[in-house]
């Protein structure tokens, strides 16, 4: 429905205008919430992929989608990786390749701290799953030598 006719000025009622605007707004909402990516894209536009339950953002070059959040059936929100924190020139990246999780830092040390108060206990737990065991490897700068801290299967076991 055109609000103004092409050949002459045709006026429509307020109800017709509101109905048209509501339909247009619904069309916009549905365009950004569907199982397949919109074909008409703009840089930095949002799209909720209903097939994967992932909220995505179009990149600035308008040539790819960036996955931001996964929302599960219980309305829990998960960050979709890799996740990167940049402060000044230092970068911390958290990634997972389906088998291994990795924290990569451009500089500095990794500190695990429960809070900034006093008299707190901080525990860093490295645990295996099932019959696996937790291990910590500490490597030298050239990655040629390491110290391996590992839990024995039983006391006195080799």
Coordinates of C-alpha atoms in Angstrom, one line a residue:
X1 CA 0.0 0.0 0.0
X2 CA 1.5 3.3 -1.0
X3 CA 0.7 6.2 1.3
X4 CA 0.5 8.6 -1.6
X5 CA -0.6 7.7 -5.0
X6 CA 1.7 8.1 -8.0
X7 CA -0.6 10.1 -10.2
X8 CA -2.5 12.2 -7.6
X9 CA -2.3 12.8 -3.9
X10 CA -4.4 10.1 -2.3
X11 CA -4.7 10.5 1.5
X12 CA -5.2 7.5 3.7
X13 CA -6.5 7.2 7.3
X14 CA -4.4 7.1 10.4
X15 CA -5.4 3.5 10.9
X16 CA -4.1 2.6 7.5
X17 CA -0.8 4.3 8.2
X18 CA -0.4 2.6 11.6
X19 CA -1.3 -0.8 10.0
X20 CA 1.4 -0.2 7.3
X21 CA 4.0 0.8 9.8
X22 CA 3.3 -2.1 12.1
X23 CA 3.6 -4.5 9.1
X24 CA 6.9 -2.9 8.1
X25 CA 8.2 -3.1 11.6
X26 CA 7.3 -6.8 11.9
X27 CA 9.0 -7.4 8.6
X28 CA 12.2 -5.8 9.9
X29 CA 12.1 -7.8 13.1
X30 CA 11.6 -11.1 11.1
X31 CA 14.4 -10.2 8.8
X32 CA 16.9 -10.1 11.6
X33 CA 15.5 -13.3 13.3
X34 CA 15.6 -16.3 11.0
X35 CA 17.4 -19.6 10.2
X36 CA 19.3 -18.3 7.2
X37 CA 21.4 -15.2 7.0
X38 CA 19.8 -12.1 5.5
X39 CA 20.8 -11.5 1.9
X40 CA 20.5 -7.7 2.1
X41 CA 23.2 -6.8 4.7
X42 CA 24.7 -3.7 6.1
X43 CA 28.0 -3.2 8.1
X44 CA 27.4 -3.8 11.8
X45 CA 23.9 -5.1 11.5
X46 CA 22.5 -7.7 14.0
X47 CA 21.1 -11.1 13.1
X48 CA 19.8 -13.8 15.4
X49 CA 20.4 -17.2 13.7
X50 CA 17.4 -19.3 14.9
X51 CA 19.0 -22.5 13.4
X52 CA 22.0 -22.2 15.8
X53 CA 20.5 -20.0 18.5
X54 CA 23.4 -17.6 17.9
X55 CA 23.3 -13.8 18.0
X56 CA 25.6 -12.5 15.2
X57 CA 27.0 -9.1 14.1
X58 CA 28.0 -8.2 10.6
X59 CA 31.6 -7.1 10.3
X60 CA 32.5 -3.6 9.3
X61 CA 33.6 -4.6 5.8
X62 CA 30.1 -6.2 5.4
X63 CA 31.6 -9.5 4.2
X64 CA 31.2 -11.9 7.1
X65 CA 29.2 -12.6 10.3
X66 CA 30.8 -12.5 13.7
X67 CA 29.2 -15.0 16.2
X68 CA 28.8 -13.3 19.6
X69 CA 26.5 -15.2 21.8
X70 CA 24.8 -18.6 22.0
X71 CA 21.5 -18.8 23.9
X72 CA 20.4 -22.2 25.0
X73 CA 16.9 -23.5 25.7
X74 CA 17.0 -22.4 29.3
X75 CA 17.8 -18.8 28.3
X76 CA 21.4 -19.1 29.4
X77 CA 23.8 -16.8 27.5
X78 CA 27.2 -18.0 26.4
X79 CA 30.0 -16.1 24.8
X80 CA 31.0 -17.6 21.4
X81 CA 34.8 -17.7 21.1
X82 CA 37.4 -16.9 20.5
X83 CA 37.2 -14.3 23.2
X84 CA 39.8 -11.5 23.2
X85 CA 40.5 -8.8 25.7
X86 CA 42.7 -6.0 24.6
X87 CA 44.1 -3.4 27.0
X88 CA 46.7 -1.0 25.7
X89 CA 49.0 -3.2 23.6
X90 CA 48.5 -6.4 25.6
X91 CA 46.1 -9.1 24.4
X92 CA 44.6 -12.1 26.2
X93 CA 42.8 -14.6 24.0
X94 CA 40.6 -17.5 25.1
X95 CA 40.0 -20.2 22.5
X96 CA 38.7 -23.8 22.3
X97 CA 39.2 -26.0 19.3
X98 CA 36.8 -28.7 20.3
X99 CA 39.4 -30.7 22.2
X100 CA 41.6 -28.2 24.1
X101 CA 41.1 -24.9 25.7
X102 CA 43.8 -22.3 25.5
X103 CA 44.6 -19.0 27.1
X104 CA 47.2 -17.0 25.1
X105 CA 48.7 -13.7 26.4
X106 CA 50.9 -11.3 24.5
X107 CA 52.8 -10.4 27.7
X108 CA 52.8 -10.6 31.4
X109 CA 51.8 -13.4 33.7
X110 CA 48.6 -15.2 34.4
X111 CA 47.3 -14.6 38.0
X112 CA 44.4 -16.5 39.5
X113 CA 43.0 -14.5 42.4
X114 CA 39.7 -15.0 44.2
X115 CA 39.3 -11.4 45.3
X116 CA 41.4 -8.4 46.3
X117 CA 40.8 -8.8 50.1
X118 CA 43.0 -10.4 52.7
X119 CA 43.0 -13.8 54.2
X120 CA 41.5 -15.5 51.1
X121 CA 42.4 -18.9 49.7
X122 CA 42.9 -19.2 46.0
X123 CA 42.9 -22.6 44.4
X124 CA 43.9 -23.4 40.9
X125 CA 42.5 -26.9 40.1
X126 CA 43.7 -28.9 37.1
X127 CA 41.7 -32.1 37.0
X128 CA 41.5 -35.0 34.6
X129 CA 38.1 -36.4 33.6
X130 CA 37.2 -40.1 34.0
X131 CA 40.4 -42.1 34.2
X132 CA 42.5 -39.1 33.0
X133 CA 44.7 -37.1 35.4
X134 CA 45.4 -33.5 35.8
X135 CA 48.9 -32.4 34.6
X136 CA 50.7 -29.1 34.6
X137 CA 53.6 -28.5 32.2
X138 CA 56.0 -25.7 32.8
X139 CA 58.2 -25.0 29.7
X140 CA 61.3 -23.0 29.2
X141 CA 61.4 -20.0 26.8
X142 CA 62.5 -22.1 23.8
X143 CA 59.9 -24.9 24.5
X144 CA 62.8 -27.4 24.5
X145 CA 62.6 -28.4 28.2
X146 CA 59.8 -28.8 30.7
X147 CA 58.9 -29.7 34.2
X148 CA 55.8 -31.9 34.4
X149 CA 53.6 -32.0 37.5
X150 CA 51.3 -35.0 37.4
X151 CA 49.2 -36.9 39.8
X152 CA 50.2 -40.5 40.3
X153 CA 47.5 -43.2 39.8
X154 CA 48.1 -44.5 43.3
X155 CA 50.4 -43.7 46.2
X156 CA 53.7 -45.3 45.5
X157 CA 53.0 -45.9 41.8
X158 CA 55.7 -45.1 39.3

